[in-house]
Short mmCIF file of C-alpha atoms and ligand atoms in Angstrom, two decimals:
data_model
loop_
_atom_site.label_atom_id
_atom_site.label_comp_id
_atom_site.label_asym_id
_atom_site.label_seq_id
_atom_site.Cartn_x
_atom_site.Cartn_y
_atom_site.Cartn_z
CA UNK W 15 90.73 -81.03 -28.24
CA UNK W 16 92.70 -77.85 -28.08
CA UNK W 17 90.20 -75.03 -27.65
CA UNK W 18 92.45 -72.09 -28.29
CA UNK W 19 90.87 -69.69 -30.68
CA UNK W 20 92.90 -67.49 -33.00
CA UNK W 21 91.98 -64.04 -34.05
CA UNK W 22 90.37 -65.32 -37.24
CA UNK W 23 88.53 -68.12 -35.49
CA UNK W 24 84.99 -68.45 -34.31
CA UNK W 25 84.40 -68.90 -30.61
CA UNK W 26 84.24 -72.55 -29.82
CA UNK W 27 81.59 -72.63 -27.14
CA UNK W 28 80.11 -76.05 -26.86
CA UNK W 29 76.41 -76.35 -26.41
CA UNK W 30 75.69 -72.90 -27.69
CA UNK W 31 72.75 -72.72 -30.02
CA UNK W 32 73.87 -71.94 -33.53
CA UNK W 33 72.63 -68.73 -35.07
CA UNK W 34 71.51 -68.55 -38.67
CA UNK W 35 74.85 -67.04 -39.72
CA UNK W 36 76.74 -69.35 -41.99
CA UNK W 37 79.77 -70.26 -39.89
CA UNK W 38 81.71 -71.31 -43.00
CA UNK W 39 81.29 -68.12 -44.96
CA UNK W 40 84.54 -66.68 -43.63
CA UNK W 41 86.72 -69.37 -45.18
CA UNK W 42 88.48 -66.82 -47.33
CA UNK W 43 89.76 -64.82 -44.40
CA UNK W 44 92.18 -67.40 -43.10
CA UNK W 45 95.67 -66.05 -42.60
CA UNK W 46 98.44 -67.63 -44.63
CA UNK W 47 100.21 -70.23 -42.48
CA UNK W 48 97.40 -70.52 -39.94
CA UNK W 49 96.92 -73.87 -38.25
CA UNK W 50 93.67 -75.56 -37.34
CA UNK W 51 93.60 -76.19 -33.58
CA UNK W 52 91.23 -79.12 -34.15
CA UNK W 53 92.96 -81.25 -36.80
CA UNK W 54 96.34 -79.45 -37.10
CA UNK W 55 95.93 -78.83 -40.82
CA UNK W 56 97.76 -75.79 -42.14
CA UNK W 57 96.36 -73.17 -44.50
CA UNK W 58 98.79 -72.37 -47.33
CA UNK W 59 98.15 -70.94 -50.77
CA UNK W 60 94.40 -71.01 -50.29
CA UNK W 61 94.19 -74.64 -49.34
CA UNK W 62 94.65 -76.93 -46.39
CA UNK W 63 97.43 -79.47 -45.83
CA UNK W 64 97.92 -82.04 -43.11
CA UNK W 65 101.35 -81.47 -41.72
CA UNK W 66 101.83 -82.58 -38.12
CA UNK W 67 105.50 -81.76 -38.19
CA UNK W 68 104.89 -78.14 -39.20
CA UNK W 69 102.23 -77.95 -36.51
CA UNK W 70 104.58 -79.26 -33.81
CA UNK W 71 107.24 -76.74 -34.83
CA UNK W 72 104.82 -73.88 -34.81
CA UNK W 73 103.60 -74.91 -31.35
CA UNK W 74 107.16 -74.70 -30.06
CA UNK W 75 107.72 -71.30 -31.57
CA UNK W 76 104.31 -70.23 -30.48
CA UNK W 77 103.89 -67.85 -33.43
CA UNK W 78 101.33 -69.30 -35.80
CA UNK W 79 97.71 -68.16 -35.70
CA UNK W 80 95.29 -70.87 -34.55
CA UNK W 81 91.93 -71.17 -36.20
CA UNK W 82 89.32 -73.81 -36.92
CA UNK W 83 89.34 -75.10 -40.48
CA UNK W 84 86.04 -75.40 -42.37
CA UNK W 85 85.90 -79.17 -41.78
CA UNK W 86 86.38 -78.80 -38.02
CA UNK W 87 83.68 -76.09 -38.01
CA UNK W 88 81.34 -78.46 -39.81
CA UNK W 89 82.19 -81.31 -37.39
CA UNK W 90 81.58 -79.03 -34.44
CA UNK W 91 78.20 -77.97 -35.81
CA UNK W 92 77.12 -81.35 -37.19
CA UNK W 93 76.81 -79.79 -40.66
CA UNK W 94 77.08 -82.34 -43.44
CA UNK W 95 77.13 -82.15 -47.23
CA UNK W 96 77.04 -85.85 -47.89
CA UNK W 97 75.22 -88.76 -46.39
CA UNK W 98 75.64 -92.44 -47.11
CA UNK W 99 72.99 -94.90 -45.91
CA UNK W 100 73.84 -98.59 -45.98
CA UNK W 101 71.55 -101.49 -45.41
CA UNK W 102 70.93 -105.18 -46.01
CA UNK W 103 71.79 -108.59 -44.50
CA UNK W 104 75.11 -108.69 -46.30
CA UNK W 105 76.11 -105.40 -44.65
CA UNK W 106 75.66 -106.78 -41.15
CA UNK W 107 77.43 -110.02 -42.02
CA UNK W 108 80.41 -107.95 -43.18
CA UNK W 109 80.01 -104.98 -40.91
CA UNK W 110 83.58 -104.88 -39.59
CA UNK W 111 85.12 -105.20 -42.99
CA UNK W 112 82.86 -102.55 -44.48
CA UNK W 113 83.51 -100.11 -41.63
CA UNK W 114 87.23 -100.65 -42.09
CA UNK W 115 86.96 -99.94 -45.81
CA UNK W 116 85.01 -96.73 -45.18
CA UNK W 117 87.54 -95.52 -42.62
CA UNK W 118 90.48 -96.35 -44.89
CA UNK W 119 88.90 -94.52 -47.79
CA UNK W 120 88.26 -91.52 -45.55
CA UNK W 121 91.91 -91.53 -44.42
CA UNK W 122 93.09 -91.61 -48.02
CA UNK W 123 90.75 -88.83 -49.09
CA UNK W 124 91.77 -86.79 -46.06
CA UNK W 125 95.46 -87.16 -46.81
CA UNK W 126 94.78 -85.45 -50.14
CA UNK W 127 92.29 -82.94 -48.83
CA UNK W 128 92.01 -82.49 -45.04
CA UNK W 129 88.57 -80.97 -45.49
CA UNK W 130 87.08 -84.32 -46.58
CA UNK W 131 86.02 -86.02 -43.39
CA UNK W 132 83.40 -88.26 -41.87
CA UNK W 133 81.27 -86.65 -39.24
CA UNK W 134 79.88 -89.95 -38.09
CA UNK W 135 79.68 -93.63 -38.87
CA UNK W 136 76.86 -95.08 -36.81
CA UNK W 137 73.99 -97.51 -36.65
CA UNK W 138 70.58 -95.97 -36.97
CA UNK W 139 67.86 -98.59 -36.71
CA UNK W 140 68.41 -101.05 -39.52
CA UNK W 141 70.87 -98.83 -41.33
CA UNK W 142 74.47 -97.76 -41.03
CA UNK W 143 74.82 -94.04 -41.67
CA UNK W 144 77.87 -92.02 -42.62
CA UNK W 145 77.77 -88.23 -42.80
CA UNK W 146 80.55 -86.38 -44.57
CA UNK W 147 81.78 -82.79 -44.59
CA UNK W 148 82.01 -82.72 -48.40
CA UNK W 149 79.55 -84.20 -50.90
CA UNK W 150 82.39 -85.58 -52.95
CA UNK W 151 83.49 -87.86 -50.10
CA UNK W 152 80.01 -89.40 -49.77
CA UNK W 153 79.99 -90.28 -53.42
CA UNK W 154 83.53 -91.59 -53.20
CA UNK W 155 82.68 -93.86 -50.25
CA UNK W 156 79.64 -95.20 -52.07
CA UNK W 157 81.65 -95.98 -55.20
CA UNK W 158 84.50 -97.59 -53.25
CA UNK W 159 82.02 -99.79 -51.38
CA UNK W 160 80.28 -100.74 -54.59
CA UNK W 161 83.45 -101.70 -56.38
CA UNK W 162 84.66 -103.79 -53.44
CA UNK W 163 81.36 -105.43 -52.44
CA UNK W 164 79.00 -104.88 -55.40
CA UNK W 165 75.39 -104.47 -54.22
CA UNK W 166 73.03 -101.73 -55.32
CA UNK W 167 74.29 -98.15 -55.34
CA UNK W 168 72.29 -95.01 -55.81
CA UNK W 169 73.84 -91.51 -55.84
CA UNK W 170 71.53 -88.55 -55.71
CA UNK W 171 72.35 -84.86 -55.79
CA UNK W 172 70.08 -82.33 -54.14
CA UNK W 173 68.45 -79.68 -56.24
CA UNK W 174 70.90 -77.06 -55.07
CA UNK W 175 73.76 -79.54 -55.48
CA UNK W 176 74.67 -79.00 -51.88
CA UNK W 177 73.81 -82.38 -50.44
CA UNK W 178 74.79 -85.68 -51.93
CA UNK W 179 72.71 -88.64 -50.80
CA UNK W 180 74.15 -92.07 -51.41
CA UNK W 181 72.40 -95.29 -50.64
CA UNK W 182 73.80 -98.76 -50.88
CA UNK W 183 72.32 -102.08 -50.10
CA UNK W 184 73.16 -105.69 -50.31
ZN1 ZN Y 206 90.53 -78.69 -38.74
#
């Protein structure tokens, strides 16, 4: 990963203990045209776009500010807004297929909005757990899984609407 930090970025010091300051609160201060050094998304008109070509050009000209986008900040900090927990015999019998579906759905969501990402997709005990940067993506993954493989789906919003918990089993 490119660890250059632009003037609007937050120092990317691995292993440093996070303070209680919300590292995502400065989203609105991104400079127009800035690129994320982590995922190469570009900030334009108050939103992020994936544009590798524009990133490559800017690298050559060496003139675009480099920052970390909110999704890369969340990935760095392990901060999630959505969690999907999968379980059941059927899951493990179709593990590869299901993981592929989840990754494909993430890629599609990310193409539309680079801030929608999976932080992890991993086995934890008897469950498969996905954490997402945006609550919307967790719900989307749950619904995509349910429509492709049926099973039981439960989508729960936290009281403050910040975290979306999705469980699926079959
Ligand atoms: Zn990024």
